[in-house]
Coordinates of C-alpha atoms and ligand atoms in Angstrom, one line a residue:
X935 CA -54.0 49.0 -0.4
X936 CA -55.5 49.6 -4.2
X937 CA -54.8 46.9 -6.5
X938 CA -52.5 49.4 -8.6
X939 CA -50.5 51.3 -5.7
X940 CA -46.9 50.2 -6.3
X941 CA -44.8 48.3 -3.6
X942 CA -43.9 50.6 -0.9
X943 CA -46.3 53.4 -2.2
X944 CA -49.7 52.6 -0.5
X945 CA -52.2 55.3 0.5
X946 CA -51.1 55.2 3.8
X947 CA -47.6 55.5 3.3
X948 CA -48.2 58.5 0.7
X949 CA -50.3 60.2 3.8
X950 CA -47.4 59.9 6.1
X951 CA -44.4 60.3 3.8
X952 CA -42.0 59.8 7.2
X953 CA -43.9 56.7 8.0
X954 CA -43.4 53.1 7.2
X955 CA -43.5 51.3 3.7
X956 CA -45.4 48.2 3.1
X957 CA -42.8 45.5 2.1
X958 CA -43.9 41.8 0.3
X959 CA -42.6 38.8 2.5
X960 CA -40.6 36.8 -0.4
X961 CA -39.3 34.1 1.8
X962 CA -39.9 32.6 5.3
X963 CA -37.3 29.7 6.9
X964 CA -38.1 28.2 10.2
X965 CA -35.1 27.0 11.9
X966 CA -36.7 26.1 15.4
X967 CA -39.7 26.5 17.6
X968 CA -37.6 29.9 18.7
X969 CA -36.0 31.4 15.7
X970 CA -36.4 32.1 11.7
X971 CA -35.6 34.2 9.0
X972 CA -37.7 36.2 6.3
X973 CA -36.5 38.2 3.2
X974 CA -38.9 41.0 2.2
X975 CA -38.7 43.4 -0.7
X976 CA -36.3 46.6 -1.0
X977 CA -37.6 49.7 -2.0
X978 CA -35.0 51.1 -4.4
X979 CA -34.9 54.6 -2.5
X980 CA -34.1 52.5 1.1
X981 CA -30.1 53.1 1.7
X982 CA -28.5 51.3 4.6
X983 CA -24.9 50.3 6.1
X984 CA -24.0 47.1 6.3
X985 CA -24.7 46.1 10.3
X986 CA -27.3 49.1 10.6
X987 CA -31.1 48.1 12.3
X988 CA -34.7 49.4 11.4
X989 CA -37.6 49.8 13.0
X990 CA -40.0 46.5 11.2
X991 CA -43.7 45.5 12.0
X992 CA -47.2 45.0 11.4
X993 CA -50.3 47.0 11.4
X994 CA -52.3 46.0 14.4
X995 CA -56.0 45.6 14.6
X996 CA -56.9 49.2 15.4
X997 CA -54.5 50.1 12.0
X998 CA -52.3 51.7 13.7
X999 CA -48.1 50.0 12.9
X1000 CA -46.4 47.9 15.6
X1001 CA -43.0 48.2 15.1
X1002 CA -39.5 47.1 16.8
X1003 CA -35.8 48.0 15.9
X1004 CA -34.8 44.9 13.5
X1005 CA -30.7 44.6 12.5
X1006 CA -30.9 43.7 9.0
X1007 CA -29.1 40.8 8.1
X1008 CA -28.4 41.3 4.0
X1009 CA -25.7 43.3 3.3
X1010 CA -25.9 46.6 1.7
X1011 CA -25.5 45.9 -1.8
X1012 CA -28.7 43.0 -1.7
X1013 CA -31.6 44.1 -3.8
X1014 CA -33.5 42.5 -1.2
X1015 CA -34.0 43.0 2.8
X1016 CA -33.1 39.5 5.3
X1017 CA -34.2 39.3 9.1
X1018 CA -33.5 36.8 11.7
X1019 CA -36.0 37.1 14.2
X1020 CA -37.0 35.6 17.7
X1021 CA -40.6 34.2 18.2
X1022 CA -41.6 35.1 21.5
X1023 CA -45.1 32.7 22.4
X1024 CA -46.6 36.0 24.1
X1025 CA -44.3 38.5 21.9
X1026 CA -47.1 41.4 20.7
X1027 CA -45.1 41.6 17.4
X1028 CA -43.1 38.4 17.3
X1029 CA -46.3 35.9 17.9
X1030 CA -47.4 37.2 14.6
X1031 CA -44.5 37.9 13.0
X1032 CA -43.9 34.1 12.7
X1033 CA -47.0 33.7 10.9
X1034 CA -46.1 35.6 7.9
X1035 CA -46.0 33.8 4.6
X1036 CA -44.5 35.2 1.3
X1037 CA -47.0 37.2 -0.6
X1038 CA -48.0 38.9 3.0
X1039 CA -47.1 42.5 3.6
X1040 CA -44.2 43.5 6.6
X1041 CA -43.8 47.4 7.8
X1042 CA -40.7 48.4 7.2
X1043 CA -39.2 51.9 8.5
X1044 CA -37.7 54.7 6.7
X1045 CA -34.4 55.7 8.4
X1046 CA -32.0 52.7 9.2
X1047 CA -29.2 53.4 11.8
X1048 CA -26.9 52.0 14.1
X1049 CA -23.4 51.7 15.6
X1050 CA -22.1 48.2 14.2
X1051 CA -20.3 49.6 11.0
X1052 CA -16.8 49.9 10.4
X1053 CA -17.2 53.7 9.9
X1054 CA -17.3 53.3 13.8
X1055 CA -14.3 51.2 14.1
X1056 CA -10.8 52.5 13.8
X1057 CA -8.9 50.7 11.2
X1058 CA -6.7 47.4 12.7
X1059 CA -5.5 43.8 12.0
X1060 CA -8.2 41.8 13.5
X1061 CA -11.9 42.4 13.5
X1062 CA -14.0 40.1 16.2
X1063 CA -17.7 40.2 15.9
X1064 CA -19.3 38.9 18.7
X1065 CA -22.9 37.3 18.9
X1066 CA -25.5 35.3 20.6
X1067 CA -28.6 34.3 19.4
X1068 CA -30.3 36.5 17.4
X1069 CA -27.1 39.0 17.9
X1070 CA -25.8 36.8 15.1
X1071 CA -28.0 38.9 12.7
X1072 CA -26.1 42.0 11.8
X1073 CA -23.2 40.1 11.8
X1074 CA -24.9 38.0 8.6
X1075 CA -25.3 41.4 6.8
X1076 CA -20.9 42.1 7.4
X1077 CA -20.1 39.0 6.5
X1078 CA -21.6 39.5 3.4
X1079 CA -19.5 43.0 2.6
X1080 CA -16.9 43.0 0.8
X1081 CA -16.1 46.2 2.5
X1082 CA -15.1 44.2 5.4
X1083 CA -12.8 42.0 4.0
X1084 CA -10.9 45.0 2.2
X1085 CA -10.5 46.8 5.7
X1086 CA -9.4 43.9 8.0
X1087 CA -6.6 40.9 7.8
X1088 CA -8.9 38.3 9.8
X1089 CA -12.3 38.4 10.9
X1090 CA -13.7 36.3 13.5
X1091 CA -17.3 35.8 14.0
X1092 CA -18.6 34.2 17.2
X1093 CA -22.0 32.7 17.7
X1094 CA -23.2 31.1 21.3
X1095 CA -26.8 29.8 21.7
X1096 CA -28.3 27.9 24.2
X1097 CA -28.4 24.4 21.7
X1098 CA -27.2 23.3 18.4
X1099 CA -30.0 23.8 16.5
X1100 CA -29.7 27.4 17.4
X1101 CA -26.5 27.6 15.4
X1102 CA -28.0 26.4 12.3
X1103 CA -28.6 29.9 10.3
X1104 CA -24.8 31.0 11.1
X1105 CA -23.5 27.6 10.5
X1106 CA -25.2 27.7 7.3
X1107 CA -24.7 31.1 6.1
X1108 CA -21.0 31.3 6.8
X1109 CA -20.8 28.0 4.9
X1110 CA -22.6 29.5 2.1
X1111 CA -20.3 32.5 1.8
X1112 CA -17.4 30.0 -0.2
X1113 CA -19.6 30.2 -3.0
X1114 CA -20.6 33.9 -3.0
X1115 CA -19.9 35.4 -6.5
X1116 CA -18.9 38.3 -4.4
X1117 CA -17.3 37.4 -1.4
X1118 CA -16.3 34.0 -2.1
X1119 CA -12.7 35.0 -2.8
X1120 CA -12.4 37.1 -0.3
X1121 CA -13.4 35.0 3.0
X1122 CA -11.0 32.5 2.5
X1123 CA -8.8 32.2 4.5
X1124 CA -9.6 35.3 6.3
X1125 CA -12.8 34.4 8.1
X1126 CA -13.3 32.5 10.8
X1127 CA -16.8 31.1 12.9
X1128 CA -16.3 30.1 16.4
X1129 CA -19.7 28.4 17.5
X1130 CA -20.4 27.6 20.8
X1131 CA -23.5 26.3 23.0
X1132 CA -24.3 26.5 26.8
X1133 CA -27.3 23.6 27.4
X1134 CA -26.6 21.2 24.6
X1135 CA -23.1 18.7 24.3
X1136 CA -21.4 20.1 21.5
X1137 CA -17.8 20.3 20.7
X1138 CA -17.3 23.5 22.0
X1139 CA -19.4 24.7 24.9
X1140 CA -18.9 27.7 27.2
X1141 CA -20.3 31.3 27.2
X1142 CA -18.0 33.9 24.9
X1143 CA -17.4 35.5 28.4
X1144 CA -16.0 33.0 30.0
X1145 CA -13.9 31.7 27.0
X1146 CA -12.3 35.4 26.5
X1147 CA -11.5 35.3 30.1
X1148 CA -9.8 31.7 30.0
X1149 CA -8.2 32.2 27.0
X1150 CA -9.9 29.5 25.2
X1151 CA -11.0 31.6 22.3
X1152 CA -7.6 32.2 21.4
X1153 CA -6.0 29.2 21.6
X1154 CA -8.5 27.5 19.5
X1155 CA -8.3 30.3 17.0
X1156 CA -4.4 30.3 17.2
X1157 CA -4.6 34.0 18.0
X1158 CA -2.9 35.9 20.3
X1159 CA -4.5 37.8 23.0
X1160 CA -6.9 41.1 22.5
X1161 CA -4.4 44.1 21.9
X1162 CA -5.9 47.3 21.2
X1163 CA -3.1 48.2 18.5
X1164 CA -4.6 45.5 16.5
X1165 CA -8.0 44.3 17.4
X1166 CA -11.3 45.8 17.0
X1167 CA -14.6 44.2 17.9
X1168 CA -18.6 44.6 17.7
X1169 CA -20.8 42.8 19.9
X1170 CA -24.2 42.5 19.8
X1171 CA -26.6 40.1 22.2
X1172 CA -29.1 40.4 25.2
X1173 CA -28.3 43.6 27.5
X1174 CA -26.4 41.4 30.4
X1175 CA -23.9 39.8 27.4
X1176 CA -23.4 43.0 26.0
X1177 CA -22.2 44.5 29.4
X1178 CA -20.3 41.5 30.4
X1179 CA -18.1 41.8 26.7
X1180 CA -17.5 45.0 27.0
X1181 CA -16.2 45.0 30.5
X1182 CA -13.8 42.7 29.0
X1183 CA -12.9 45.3 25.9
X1184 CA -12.1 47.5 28.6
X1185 CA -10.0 45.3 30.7
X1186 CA -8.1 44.4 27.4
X1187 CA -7.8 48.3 27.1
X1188 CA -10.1 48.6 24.0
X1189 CA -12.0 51.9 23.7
X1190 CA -15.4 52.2 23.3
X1191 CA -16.5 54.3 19.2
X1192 CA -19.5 55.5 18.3
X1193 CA -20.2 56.6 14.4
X1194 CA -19.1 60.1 16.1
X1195 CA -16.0 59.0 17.4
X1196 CA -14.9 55.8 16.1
X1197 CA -12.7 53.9 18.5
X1198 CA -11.8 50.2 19.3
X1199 CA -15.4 48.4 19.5
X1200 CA -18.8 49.0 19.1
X1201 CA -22.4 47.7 20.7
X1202 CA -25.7 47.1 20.4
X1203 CA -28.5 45.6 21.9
X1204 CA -30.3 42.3 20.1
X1205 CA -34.0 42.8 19.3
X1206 CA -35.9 40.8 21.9
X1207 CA -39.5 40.8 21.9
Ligands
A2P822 P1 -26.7 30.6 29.0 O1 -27.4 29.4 28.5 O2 -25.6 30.2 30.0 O3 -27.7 31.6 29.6 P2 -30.6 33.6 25.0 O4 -31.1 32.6 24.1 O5 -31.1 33.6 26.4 O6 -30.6 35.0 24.4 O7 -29.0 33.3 25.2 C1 -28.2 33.1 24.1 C2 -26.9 32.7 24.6 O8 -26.2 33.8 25.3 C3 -26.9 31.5 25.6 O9 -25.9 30.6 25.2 C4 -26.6 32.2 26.9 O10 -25.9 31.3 27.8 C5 -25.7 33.3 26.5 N1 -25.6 34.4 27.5 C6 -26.6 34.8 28.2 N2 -26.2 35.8 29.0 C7 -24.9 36.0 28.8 C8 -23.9 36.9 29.3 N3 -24.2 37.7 30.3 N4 -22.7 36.8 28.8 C9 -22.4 35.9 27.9 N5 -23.2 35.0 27.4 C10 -24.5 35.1 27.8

């Protein structure tokens, strides 16, 4: 990159006007061994919906870009870009993705897209979002839209990890939101987090799945049942969670959308690798 190329606007990027920008890491947090988050910058001509993914990477020895689908976890209106990512020991992009350090550069694609948005939803009471591990991560960018607050009564979030620590960005974030100039007003009251682990004591333990099906979920949340006339829901997680909540949409009668035909819930698989 020359010393006077502006962000985003390298000479490789201006060869391959389709092809990735070169974003600065502003900010790196290291929750556990497993998991952190980075903030990078956000070209002013990059347009997303809240809950959309893009493809993120690094160049790789031979120059050529490594990327993977990312869901971006800032919501649209942020002037900068937030990513919760896995660190996989062997992971060809995540083993050096963890290494970054603000100042260093992150690829960062051109055409964001994806399924969990409410312009795939149909409009209802209730709007469940459900998540584990890094699934949690385009659920930190909706939470953070106002958008979704003006469209639905109560939204639930649900995060399950394998151990507490795991928890600690939703835990945090959801906390933070009480304080949002923007949101703030908006979330109280109105949003809920239902946290759960499967390997570590904590109050509430249990896989989403299994407290759906025992009607745990609700009773805790004082909700009634999954209805279709009022409930809509996104879920996003490893492929077998995915499946296994959206066998139980469809048992509860909820339709599948798609940004084509928006419907009852939406899904998407969590970047893992
Ligand atoms: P479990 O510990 O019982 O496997 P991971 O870190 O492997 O992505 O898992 C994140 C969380 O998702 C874990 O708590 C895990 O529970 C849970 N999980 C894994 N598979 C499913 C599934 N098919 N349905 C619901 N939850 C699942």
């Amino acid at each position: 990159m020359s010393a006077d190329a502006p962000a985003g606007q390298t000479a490789a990027a201006k060869a391959n006007p389709n092809g990735p920008t070169e974003e600065t890491v502003l900010a790196v947090e290291h929750f556990t061994d497993r998991l952190f988050r980075f903030r990078l910058t956000r070209p002013k001509s990059f347009r997303f919906r809240s809950g959309e993914f893009v493809m993120i990477g690094l160049l790789k020895e031979d120059g050529r870009p490594l990327l993977r689908a990312y869901s971006i976890a800032s919501p649209s209106w942020d002037e900068e870009l937030e990513f919760y990512s896995i660190k996989v020991p062997d992971g060809p992009l995540t083993s050096r993705l963890e290494k970054i350090q603000p100042g260093d550069k992150v690829l960062l694609g051109r055409k964001p897209t994806g399924t969990l948005v409410l312009d795939a939803l149909t409009p209802g009471k209730r709007l469940y979002m459900f998540s584990t591990g890094t699934g949690f991560a385009p659920f930190a960018s909706l939470v953070r839209d106002p958008d979704t607050y003006e469209r639905y009564e109560q939204v639930i979030v649900t995060h399950t990890c394998r151990d507490v620590a795991e928890l600690t960005y939703s835990r945090n974030l959801i906390d933070s939101l009480k304080d949002d100039p923007l949101v703030g007003e908006l979330v109280g009251g109105k949003l809920a987090l239902y946290t759960t682990t499967t390997r570590e004591a904590y109050p509430n333990m249990g896989r989403i799945t299994t407290l759906i099906e025992n009607g745990k979920l609700f009773a805790d949340l004082g909700v009634p049942p999954l209805d279709p006339s009022t409930d809509r829901a996104m879920m996003c997680g490893s492929n077998e969670m995915i499946q296994d909540v959206k066998a139980l949409m469809l048992k509860a009668g909820l339709k599948e959308g798609s940004n084509a035909a928006p419907a009852e819930f939406v899904i998407e698989k969590a970047f893992a690798g």
